[in-house]
Amino acid sequence: MSSIAQSAVANLKEAGLEDVLYIPGQQAYDTREGSYWSLTPRLGPWAIVQPRNTEEVSKAVKALVKTDGCKFAVRSGGHMSWNGAGNNIEEGVTIDLGLMAKTTYNPETKLASLQPGGRWTNVYADVEKHGVMVAGGREGLVGVGGLLTGGGLTYFTCRDGWGCDQVVNYEVVLADGSIVEANDTKNPDLFRVLKGGHNNFGIVTRFDMRTFEAKNIWDGNIVHSKAVTNEVIEAYVDFQTNLENNPDSHVLAMWVYVPQAPEHFINMVLTNLDGVENAKSFQKFLAVPGQQNIKSKTIASKVAEFLVPSGRYDSWLTLTFKLDGRIIQKAAAAFKNLMEELRKSIPDSNFSISMVLQPLLASWTQHSASKGGNMLGLERIPGNCVILITALEVETSELSTKVGTPALKAMFSEIESYATSLEKNVDFLYLNYCGDSQDPLPTYGEENLRKMREASAKYDPTGVFQQRVPGGFKISKVK
Ligand SMILES: Cc1cc2nc3c(=O)[nH]c(=O)nc-3n(C[C@H](O)[C@H](O)[C@H](O)COP(=O)(O)OP(=O)(O)OC[C@H]3O[C@@H](n4cnc5c(N)ncnc54)[C@H](O)[C@@H]3O)c2cc1C
């Protein structure tokens, strides 16, 4: 262990955190390191500290900041899957919020209070007991902290805005270890920048969120063969064109290749948030031949079943373009080409890829604005857009960096060039979907960058969350 590592461990012990401090060789260390969704961010830090409450987060921050030269990472669910995302660190200590995972509900204020280390499957089960729901992640094991500090696309985004728009108060541990609240009246500048501003300002230890009535949803999927790609794209474009009038309908359009399947297929995940069966908005999807499995359920039961396995090395990339069937056709063709190319170059075709399309509507900014605004800067982007994300998973780090990632980048550059040639490429990257070669912050607009820089200078004057927490997308690095 280096002398900095030894000092960090000594300072964390002196701060009373010995019981929740794990070093390599200990079972608890291996368990936490093994619990990252992807292999990519399993970086083997010097030590992992798991605070049990906000005061212990504060003690951990103070102990690490006073250790000269010690860098650290902040982890909630551990789902962000690139090396350097800020949820783990090779040469430093990881503050792991996994023991701070409770959700409580206050019937008087109608607010749910979520600790950052919670997983959405547990959050939904906890709030549903009270007959209410919150707008959060769509996969069961994604963490609360990363999703909400990065934005948060939810089942309810079309109706209510982004996940971060639903937060009315944050409890935050700042760089000097102080514990503050940030809301519309207390530290309102910090409140605004936390809505999408990522890990740039402090460690959020509690999110107080608006709730709404929990309802049964009508939800499930249709698996289509690639033979009906054109019909699916046509149905998707039609659906998204009319989505503004159908905010209770939610769709994820997923192109999927897994090694067990002889061909790729399209998985359309359809959800009606009011439980309406065979809603009119879904008619075109339902008319395309495919294997349907759709029924009435609750959000908690849906998300408990929706668990995407990984345990492999990941490469992710995202882009945004104006809704146009030609670009989706191009993306579908690029996906097929990528798959075929990788089948030739990866032994036993042992990889998975998924390409997911989802809507981004100009009208969503009204939901954000009515709740005080966020940092994503979408006011600048008119019209009906599509967010595309592709995730590629392979068995080794070498395959990921040398084969998978370059091939994925080539695919994205082809789609982006095509969208640009139609003047339909959109200057927005959704932070939570970005890969390590992307930088979303410059796409959030000058005004938001200014607010983030000012908040960083005010709440973190010594730049702890810029230099000592080097991972993630840093406001200080934006030119
Ligand atoms: C299978 C899967 C499904 C997904 N589904 C969705 C989805 O439906 N909608 C969506 O919007 N995104 C989705 N994502 C992306 C997801 O939002 C991001 O990966 C998110 O960062 C995960 O949150 P986490 O708590 O697990 O983050 P972590 O990996 O723990 O952390 C991610 C980043 O957030 C920072 N961070 C974490 N906690 C805090 C905190 N308390 N205070 C300050 N900074 C913090 C970390 O330092 C790091 O930079 C999905 C990802 C996966 C792998």
Coordinates of C-alpha atoms and ligand atoms in Angstrom, one line a residue:
M1 CA 0.0 0.0 0.0
S2 CA 1.3 3.5 -0.9
S3 CA 2.0 6.0 1.9
I4 CA -1.1 8.0 0.7
A5 CA -3.2 4.9 0.9
Q6 CA -1.9 4.2 4.4
S7 CA -2.7 7.7 5.5
A8 CA -6.2 7.6 4.0
V9 CA -6.9 4.3 5.8
A10 CA -5.5 5.7 9.1
N11 CA -7.6 8.9 8.8
L12 CA -10.8 7.0 8.0
K13 CA -10.1 4.8 11.1
E14 CA -9.4 7.8 13.2
A15 CA -12.8 9.2 12.0
G16 CA -14.5 6.2 13.6
L17 CA -15.2 4.4 10.3
E18 CA -13.1 1.3 10.9
D19 CA -16.2 -1.0 11.1
V20 CA -17.2 0.0 7.6
L21 CA -13.8 0.2 6.0
Y22 CA -12.7 -2.6 3.7
I23 CA -9.3 -3.2 2.1
P24 CA -8.2 -5.7 -0.5
G25 CA -8.2 -9.3 0.8
Q26 CA -11.3 -8.8 2.9
Q27 CA -14.5 -10.6 2.0
A28 CA -16.6 -7.4 2.3
Y29 CA -14.2 -5.6 -0.1
D30 CA -14.6 -8.4 -2.7
T31 CA -18.4 -8.4 -2.3
R32 CA -18.7 -4.7 -2.9
E33 CA -16.2 -4.7 -5.8
G34 CA -18.1 -7.6 -7.3
S35 CA -21.4 -5.8 -7.1
Y36 CA -20.7 -3.3 -9.8
W37 CA -23.2 -4.0 -12.7
S38 CA -20.4 -4.2 -15.3
L39 CA -16.8 -5.5 -15.0
T40 CA -15.5 -2.2 -16.5
P41 CA -15.7 -0.1 -13.4
R42 CA -14.3 -2.8 -11.0
L43 CA -11.1 -0.9 -10.5
G44 CA -9.7 -2.3 -7.3
P45 CA -9.5 0.9 -5.1
W46 CA -7.1 1.1 -2.1
A47 CA -10.1 0.9 0.2
I48 CA -13.9 1.0 0.2
V49 CA -15.7 2.9 3.0
Q50 CA -19.4 2.4 3.4
P51 CA -21.0 5.1 5.6
R52 CA -24.2 4.2 7.4
N53 CA -25.6 7.7 7.6
T54 CA -25.0 11.3 6.5
E55 CA -22.8 12.1 9.4
E56 CA -20.5 9.2 8.4
V57 CA -20.4 10.5 4.8
S58 CA -19.3 13.8 6.2
K59 CA -16.6 12.1 8.3
A60 CA -15.4 10.2 5.3
V61 CA -15.2 13.3 3.2
K62 CA -13.3 15.2 5.9
A63 CA -10.9 12.3 6.4
L64 CA -10.2 11.9 2.7
V65 CA -9.8 15.6 2.0
K66 CA -7.3 16.0 4.9
T67 CA -5.2 13.1 3.5
D68 CA -2.8 15.0 1.2
G69 CA -3.0 13.7 -2.4
C70 CA -5.8 11.2 -1.8
K71 CA -8.4 11.0 -4.6
F72 CA -11.7 9.4 -4.1
A73 CA -14.9 8.2 -5.9
V74 CA -18.6 8.2 -5.0
R75 CA -20.7 5.2 -5.7
S76 CA -24.5 4.6 -5.3
G77 CA -25.9 1.7 -7.3
G78 CA -22.7 1.2 -9.3
H79 CA -24.4 1.0 -12.7
M80 CA -22.5 3.5 -14.7
S81 CA -20.2 1.4 -16.7
W82 CA -17.2 3.1 -18.0
N83 CA -13.7 3.3 -16.5
G84 CA -13.4 6.8 -15.0
A85 CA -17.2 7.4 -14.4
G86 CA -16.5 8.4 -10.8
N87 CA -18.2 5.5 -9.2
N88 CA -14.9 3.7 -8.5
I89 CA -11.2 4.6 -8.6
E90 CA -8.0 2.7 -9.1
E91 CA -5.6 4.9 -7.2
G92 CA -7.8 6.1 -4.4
V93 CA -10.7 5.3 -2.0
T94 CA -14.3 4.7 -2.9
I95 CA -17.1 6.1 -0.8
D96 CA -19.8 3.4 -1.3
L97 CA -23.3 4.5 -0.3
G98 CA -24.7 1.0 -0.5
L99 CA -25.7 0.9 3.2
M100 CA -27.7 4.1 2.8
A101 CA -30.6 2.5 0.8
K102 CA -33.8 3.3 2.7
T103 CA -36.9 5.0 1.3
T104 CA -39.5 6.5 3.5
Y105 CA -42.8 8.2 2.8
N106 CA -44.4 11.1 4.7
P107 CA -48.2 11.2 4.1
E108 CA -48.5 14.7 5.4
T109 CA -46.0 16.3 2.9
K110 CA -46.7 13.5 0.3
L111 CA -42.9 13.4 -0.2
A112 CA -40.8 10.3 -0.5
S113 CA -37.3 10.5 0.9
L114 CA -34.8 8.3 -0.9
Q115 CA -31.3 7.5 0.2
P116 CA -28.8 7.4 -2.7
G117 CA -27.7 3.8 -2.3
G118 CA -31.3 2.4 -2.9
R119 CA -32.2 0.4 -6.0
W120 CA -35.4 1.3 -7.8
T121 CA -36.9 -2.1 -7.3
N122 CA -36.9 -1.4 -3.5
V123 CA -37.9 2.2 -3.8
Y124 CA -41.0 1.3 -5.8
A125 CA -42.0 -1.6 -3.4
D126 CA -41.6 0.8 -0.5
V127 CA -43.7 3.7 -1.9
E128 CA -46.3 1.4 -3.4
K129 CA -47.2 0.2 0.1
H130 CA -48.5 3.8 0.7
G131 CA -50.5 3.8 -2.5
V132 CA -48.0 6.2 -4.2
M133 CA -45.3 6.2 -6.8
V134 CA -42.2 8.2 -7.7
A135 CA -40.7 8.8 -11.1
G136 CA -37.3 6.9 -11.2
G137 CA -35.4 4.3 -13.1
R138 CA -36.9 1.7 -15.3
E139 CA -34.6 -1.2 -14.4
G140 CA -34.8 -2.8 -11.0
L141 CA -31.1 -2.6 -9.8
V142 CA -30.1 0.8 -11.1
G143 CA -29.1 3.1 -8.2
V144 CA -31.0 6.2 -7.0
G145 CA -27.9 8.5 -6.6
G146 CA -26.4 8.3 -10.1
L147 CA -29.7 8.3 -12.0
L148 CA -31.1 11.3 -10.2
T149 CA -27.9 13.4 -10.2
G150 CA -27.5 12.7 -14.0
G151 CA -31.1 13.5 -15.0
G152 CA -33.3 10.4 -15.1
L153 CA -35.4 9.1 -17.9
T154 CA -38.4 7.4 -16.3
Y155 CA -41.7 5.8 -17.3
F156 CA -43.3 9.2 -16.4
T157 CA -41.0 11.6 -18.2
C158 CA -43.5 12.4 -20.9
R159 CA -46.1 13.2 -18.3
D160 CA -44.0 14.8 -15.5
G161 CA -40.5 15.6 -16.8
W162 CA -37.2 14.0 -15.9
G163 CA -36.5 12.2 -12.6
C164 CA -34.4 15.1 -11.3
D165 CA -37.4 17.5 -11.9
Q166 CA -39.3 15.6 -9.2
V167 CA -36.8 16.3 -6.5
V168 CA -37.9 19.2 -4.2
N169 CA -35.1 19.0 -1.7
Y170 CA -31.6 17.5 -1.6
E171 CA -29.5 16.8 1.5
V172 CA -25.9 17.2 0.5
V173 CA -22.5 16.7 2.0
L174 CA -20.2 19.4 0.7
A175 CA -16.4 19.3 0.2
D176 CA -15.7 20.7 3.7
G177 CA -17.9 18.0 5.2
S178 CA -20.7 20.4 6.0
I179 CA -24.3 19.0 5.6
V180 CA -26.7 21.3 3.8
E181 CA -30.2 21.3 2.4
A182 CA -30.8 22.6 -1.1
N183 CA -34.3 23.5 -2.3
D184 CA -36.2 26.4 -3.8
T185 CA -35.5 28.6 -0.8
K186 CA -32.4 27.2 0.9
N187 CA -29.3 27.2 -1.3
P188 CA -31.4 27.6 -4.5
D189 CA -28.4 27.9 -6.8
L190 CA -27.1 24.5 -5.5
F191 CA -30.6 23.1 -5.9
R192 CA -30.7 24.0 -9.6
V193 CA -27.3 22.6 -10.5
L194 CA -27.9 19.3 -8.8
K195 CA -30.7 18.7 -11.3
G196 CA -28.5 17.0 -13.9
G197 CA -25.2 18.5 -12.8
H198 CA -23.8 15.0 -11.8
N199 CA -21.1 14.6 -9.1
N200 CA -19.7 18.1 -9.5
F201 CA -20.9 19.7 -6.3
G202 CA -21.1 17.3 -3.4
I203 CA -22.5 14.0 -2.3
V204 CA -26.2 13.8 -2.2
T205 CA -27.3 11.8 0.8
R206 CA -31.1 12.3 0.5
F207 CA -33.5 13.1 -2.3
D208 CA -37.0 14.3 -1.3
M209 CA -39.3 13.6 -4.2
R210 CA -42.8 14.4 -5.2
T211 CA -45.1 11.4 -5.3
F212 CA -48.3 10.7 -7.2
E213 CA -51.0 8.1 -7.0
A214 CA -49.8 4.5 -7.8
K215 CA -51.9 2.9 -10.5
N216 CA -51.8 -0.5 -12.2
I217 CA -50.1 -0.3 -15.6
W218 CA -50.7 -2.3 -18.7
D219 CA -47.2 -3.4 -19.6
G220 CA -45.1 -5.9 -21.5
N221 CA -43.3 -6.6 -24.6
I222 CA -43.6 -7.7 -28.2
V223 CA -40.7 -9.6 -29.7
H224 CA -40.4 -9.1 -33.4
S225 CA -38.2 -10.8 -35.9
K226 CA -35.9 -8.7 -38.0
A227 CA -38.2 -9.5 -41.0
V228 CA -40.6 -6.8 -39.8
T229 CA -38.0 -4.1 -39.2
N230 CA -39.7 -1.6 -41.6
E231 CA -43.1 -2.1 -40.1
V232 CA -41.7 -1.6 -36.5
I233 CA -39.9 1.6 -37.6
E234 CA -43.1 2.9 -39.2
A235 CA -45.1 2.2 -36.1
Y236 CA -42.4 3.8 -33.9
V237 CA -42.3 7.0 -36.0
D238 CA -46.1 7.2 -35.9
F239 CA -46.2 6.6 -32.2
Q240 CA -43.7 9.2 -31.4
T241 CA -45.2 11.8 -33.8
N242 CA -48.4 11.5 -31.7
L243 CA -46.8 11.0 -28.3
E244 CA -47.5 14.6 -27.1
N245 CA -51.3 13.7 -27.1
N246 CA -50.6 10.4 -25.4
P247 CA -48.4 11.1 -22.4
D248 CA -49.6 8.0 -20.6
S249 CA -47.9 5.8 -23.2
H250 CA -44.3 4.8 -22.9
V251 CA -42.2 2.8 -25.3
L252 CA -38.7 1.5 -25.4
A253 CA -37.7 0.2 -28.8
M254 CA -34.8 -2.2 -28.5
W255 CA -32.7 -3.9 -31.2
V256 CA -31.1 -6.8 -29.5
Y257 CA -28.4 -9.4 -30.3
V258 CA -27.5 -12.1 -27.8
P259 CA -25.1 -14.9 -28.5
Q260 CA -27.7 -17.6 -27.9
A261 CA -30.0 -16.2 -30.7
P262 CA -29.3 -17.0 -34.3
E263 CA -30.4 -13.5 -35.4
H264 CA -31.0 -10.2 -33.8
F265 CA -34.6 -9.3 -32.9
I266 CA -36.6 -6.2 -31.9
N267 CA -38.1 -6.0 -28.4
M268 CA -40.8 -3.4 -28.1
V269 CA -41.5 -2.6 -24.5
L270 CA -45.0 -1.0 -24.2
T271 CA -46.4 0.6 -21.1
N272 CA -49.7 2.4 -20.5
L273 CA -49.4 4.2 -17.2
D274 CA -53.1 4.3 -16.6
G275 CA -53.6 0.6 -17.1
V276 CA -55.5 1.0 -20.4
E277 CA -55.4 -2.2 -22.3
N278 CA -54.6 -2.1 -26.0
A279 CA -54.5 1.7 -25.9
K280 CA -55.1 3.4 -29.2
S281 CA -51.6 4.8 -29.2
F282 CA -50.2 1.3 -29.4
Q283 CA -52.4 0.0 -32.2
K284 CA -49.7 0.1 -34.9
F285 CA -47.3 -1.8 -32.7
L286 CA -49.9 -4.4 -31.8
A287 CA -50.7 -4.9 -35.5
V288 CA -47.1 -5.9 -36.4
P289 CA -46.6 -9.7 -36.1
G290 CA -44.7 -10.7 -33.0
Q291 CA -44.8 -12.6 -29.8
Q292 CA -46.8 -10.6 -27.2
N293 CA -46.6 -10.8 -23.5
I294 CA -48.5 -7.8 -22.1
K295 CA -50.6 -7.6 -19.0
S296 CA -51.8 -5.5 -16.0
K297 CA -49.3 -5.1 -13.2
T298 CA -47.8 -2.6 -10.8
I299 CA -44.6 -0.6 -11.4
A300 CA -43.0 -2.4 -8.5
S301 CA -43.8 -5.8 -9.9
K302 CA -42.7 -4.8 -13.4
V303 CA -39.4 -3.4 -12.3
A304 CA -38.7 -6.3 -9.9
E305 CA -38.7 -8.5 -13.1
F306 CA -36.8 -6.1 -15.3
L307 CA -33.2 -6.8 -14.3
V308 CA -30.7 -6.5 -17.1
P309 CA -27.7 -8.8 -16.4
S310 CA -24.1 -7.8 -17.1
G311 CA -20.9 -9.0 -15.5
R312 CA -19.1 -8.3 -18.7
Y313 CA -17.0 -5.4 -20.1
D314 CA -19.2 -2.6 -21.4
S315 CA -19.0 0.1 -24.1
W316 CA -21.8 2.6 -24.3
L317 CA -22.5 5.5 -26.7
T318 CA -25.4 7.8 -27.2
L319 CA -26.6 10.4 -29.6
T320 CA -29.7 12.5 -30.3
F321 CA -31.4 13.3 -33.6
K322 CA -34.7 14.7 -34.8
L323 CA -37.4 12.1 -35.3
D324 CA -37.0 10.8 -38.9
G325 CA -37.7 7.3 -40.1
R326 CA -34.7 7.5 -42.5
I327 CA -32.3 7.9 -39.6
I328 CA -33.8 5.1 -37.7
Q329 CA -33.5 2.9 -40.8
K330 CA -29.9 3.9 -41.0
A331 CA -29.3 3.1 -37.3
A332 CA -31.0 -0.3 -37.8
A333 CA -28.8 -1.1 -40.8
A334 CA -25.7 0.1 -38.9
F335 CA -26.6 -2.1 -35.9
K336 CA -26.9 -5.1 -38.2
N337 CA -23.6 -4.4 -39.9
L338 CA -21.9 -4.0 -36.5
M339 CA -23.3 -7.3 -35.3
E340 CA -22.1 -9.1 -38.4
E341 CA -18.7 -7.5 -38.2
L342 CA -18.3 -8.5 -34.5
R343 CA -19.5 -12.0 -35.2
K344 CA -16.5 -12.4 -37.5
S345 CA -14.0 -10.8 -35.1
I346 CA -15.1 -12.0 -31.6
P347 CA -14.5 -15.7 -30.8
D348 CA -17.7 -17.8 -30.6
S349 CA -19.7 -14.6 -31.3
N350 CA -19.7 -14.2 -27.6
F351 CA -21.0 -10.7 -27.2
S352 CA -24.3 -8.9 -26.7
I353 CA -25.5 -5.6 -28.2
S354 CA -28.6 -3.6 -27.6
M355 CA -29.6 -0.4 -29.4
V356 CA -32.5 1.4 -27.7
L357 CA -34.5 4.2 -29.2
Q358 CA -36.6 6.5 -27.0
P359 CA -38.4 9.8 -27.4
L360 CA -37.2 13.2 -26.3
L361 CA -40.0 15.8 -26.8
A362 CA -39.6 19.6 -26.7
S363 CA -42.8 19.7 -24.5
W364 CA -40.9 18.0 -21.7
T365 CA -39.1 21.2 -21.0
Q366 CA -42.4 22.7 -19.8
H367 CA -42.6 20.1 -17.0
S368 CA -39.0 20.9 -16.0
A369 CA -39.6 24.7 -16.2
S370 CA -42.8 24.5 -14.1
K371 CA -40.7 22.7 -11.4
G372 CA -37.9 25.2 -11.4
G373 CA -35.8 24.0 -14.3
N374 CA -32.8 21.7 -14.7
M375 CA -29.3 21.7 -16.1
L376 CA -30.0 19.7 -19.3
G377 CA -30.6 22.8 -21.5
L378 CA -33.3 21.2 -23.6
E379 CA -35.1 24.6 -24.0
R380 CA -32.6 25.2 -26.9
I381 CA -33.8 22.1 -28.8
P382 CA -37.1 22.4 -30.6
G383 CA -39.2 19.6 -32.0
N384 CA -39.5 15.9 -31.6
C385 CA -36.2 14.1 -31.0
V386 CA -34.9 10.5 -30.5
I387 CA -32.3 9.5 -28.0
L388 CA -30.4 6.5 -29.2
I389 CA -28.1 4.5 -27.0
T390 CA -26.1 1.4 -27.8
A391 CA -24.5 -0.9 -25.2
L392 CA -22.0 -3.6 -26.3
E393 CA -20.8 -6.2 -23.8
V394 CA -17.9 -8.5 -24.3
E395 CA -15.9 -11.0 -22.2
T396 CA -12.5 -9.3 -21.8
S397 CA -11.2 -5.8 -21.4
E398 CA -9.0 -6.2 -24.4
L399 CA -11.9 -7.2 -26.7
S400 CA -13.7 -4.2 -25.3
T401 CA -11.0 -1.6 -25.9
K402 CA -9.4 -3.0 -29.1
V403 CA -12.4 -4.5 -30.9
G404 CA -15.8 -3.5 -29.5
T405 CA -15.4 0.2 -28.7
P406 CA -13.7 1.1 -32.0
A407 CA -16.4 -0.7 -34.0
L408 CA -19.2 0.9 -31.9
K409 CA -17.6 4.4 -32.5
A410 CA -17.5 3.7 -36.2
M411 CA -21.2 2.8 -36.2
F412 CA -22.1 6.0 -34.3
S413 CA -20.0 8.1 -36.6
E414 CA -21.9 6.7 -39.6
I415 CA -25.3 7.4 -38.0
E416 CA -24.3 10.9 -36.9
S417 CA -22.9 11.8 -40.3
Y418 CA -26.1 10.7 -41.9
A419 CA -28.3 12.6 -39.4
T420 CA -26.0 15.7 -40.0
S421 CA -26.4 15.4 -43.8
L422 CA -30.2 15.7 -43.2
E423 CA -29.6 18.6 -40.8
K424 CA -31.2 16.5 -38.1
N425 CA -28.3 15.8 -35.7
V426 CA -29.1 17.3 -32.4
D427 CA -26.5 18.8 -30.0
F428 CA -27.6 17.0 -26.9
L429 CA -25.9 14.0 -25.1
Y430 CA -27.7 12.5 -22.2
L431 CA -25.1 12.2 -19.5
N432 CA -26.2 8.9 -18.0
Y433 CA -25.9 7.2 -21.4
C434 CA -22.6 8.6 -22.4
G435 CA -19.4 6.6 -22.9
D436 CA -15.9 7.6 -21.9
S437 CA -15.2 9.3 -25.3
Q438 CA -18.2 11.6 -24.9
D439 CA -18.8 14.8 -23.0
P440 CA -22.4 15.8 -22.3
L441 CA -21.8 19.0 -20.3
P442 CA -21.0 21.3 -23.3
T443 CA -24.3 20.2 -24.8
Y444 CA -26.2 21.7 -21.8
G445 CA -25.7 25.3 -23.0
E446 CA -23.6 28.3 -22.0
E447 CA -26.1 29.6 -19.4
N448 CA -26.2 26.3 -17.5
L449 CA -22.4 25.9 -17.7
R450 CA -22.1 29.3 -16.1
K451 CA -24.5 28.4 -13.3
M452 CA -22.6 25.1 -12.7
R453 CA -19.2 26.9 -12.7
E454 CA -20.5 29.5 -10.2
A455 CA -22.0 26.9 -7.9
S456 CA -18.8 24.8 -8.0
A457 CA -16.7 27.9 -7.1
K458 CA -19.2 28.8 -4.3
Y459 CA -19.9 25.4 -2.7
D460 CA -16.5 23.8 -3.4
P461 CA -14.0 26.6 -3.5
T462 CA -11.0 24.3 -3.2
G463 CA -12.2 22.2 -6.1
V464 CA -12.4 18.9 -4.2
F465 CA -15.1 17.5 -6.5
Q466 CA -13.1 18.6 -9.5
Q467 CA -9.6 17.4 -8.6
R468 CA -9.9 15.0 -5.7
V469 CA -12.9 13.3 -7.1
P470 CA -11.6 13.1 -10.7
G471 CA -14.1 10.7 -12.1
G472 CA -17.2 11.6 -14.1
F473 CA -17.9 14.6 -16.3
K474 CA -16.2 17.6 -14.7
I475 CA -17.4 21.1 -15.1
S476 CA -13.9 22.4 -14.7
K477 CA -12.8 20.5 -17.8
V478 CA -15.4 22.1 -20.1
K479 CA -13.6 24.8 -22.2
Ligands
LIG1 C1 -29.3 -1.8 -16.9 C2 -29.4 -0.3 -16.9 C3 -30.6 0.4 -17.0 C4 -30.7 1.8 -17.0 N1 -31.9 2.4 -17.1 C5 -31.9 3.8 -17.0 C6 -33.2 4.4 -17.1 O1 -34.3 3.8 -17.1 N2 -33.2 5.8 -17.1 C7 -32.0 6.5 -17.0 O2 -32.1 7.7 -17.0 N3 -30.8 5.9 -16.9 C8 -30.8 4.5 -16.9 N4 -29.5 3.9 -16.9 C9 -28.3 4.8 -16.7 C10 -28.2 5.1 -15.3 O3 -29.0 6.3 -15.0 C11 -26.7 5.5 -14.9 O4 -25.9 4.4 -15.1 C12 -26.7 6.0 -13.4 O5 -25.5 6.7 -13.2 C13 -26.8 4.8 -12.5 O6 -27.0 5.2 -11.2 P1 -26.2 4.6 -10.0 O7 -26.7 5.1 -8.7 O8 -26.1 3.1 -10.2 O9 -24.8 5.3 -10.3 P2 -23.3 4.9 -9.9 O10 -22.7 4.1 -11.0 O11 -23.1 4.5 -8.5 O12 -22.7 6.4 -10.1 C14 -22.8 7.1 -11.3 C15 -22.3 8.5 -11.2 O13 -23.0 9.3 -10.3 C16 -22.2 9.8 -9.3 N5 -23.0 9.6 -8.0 C17 -23.6 8.5 -7.6 N6 -24.2 8.7 -6.4 C18 -24.0 10.0 -6.1 C19 -24.5 10.9 -5.1 N7 -25.2 10.4 -4.1 N8 -24.1 12.2 -5.1 C20 -23.3 12.7 -6.1 N9 -22.9 11.9 -7.1 C21 -23.3 10.6 -7.1 C22 -21.0 8.9 -9.2 O14 -19.9 9.5 -8.7 C23 -20.8 8.6 -10.7 O15 -20.2 9.6 -11.4 C24 -29.5 2.5 -16.9 C25 -28.2 1.9 -16.7 C26 -28.2 0.5 -16.8 C27 -26.8 -0.2 -16.6

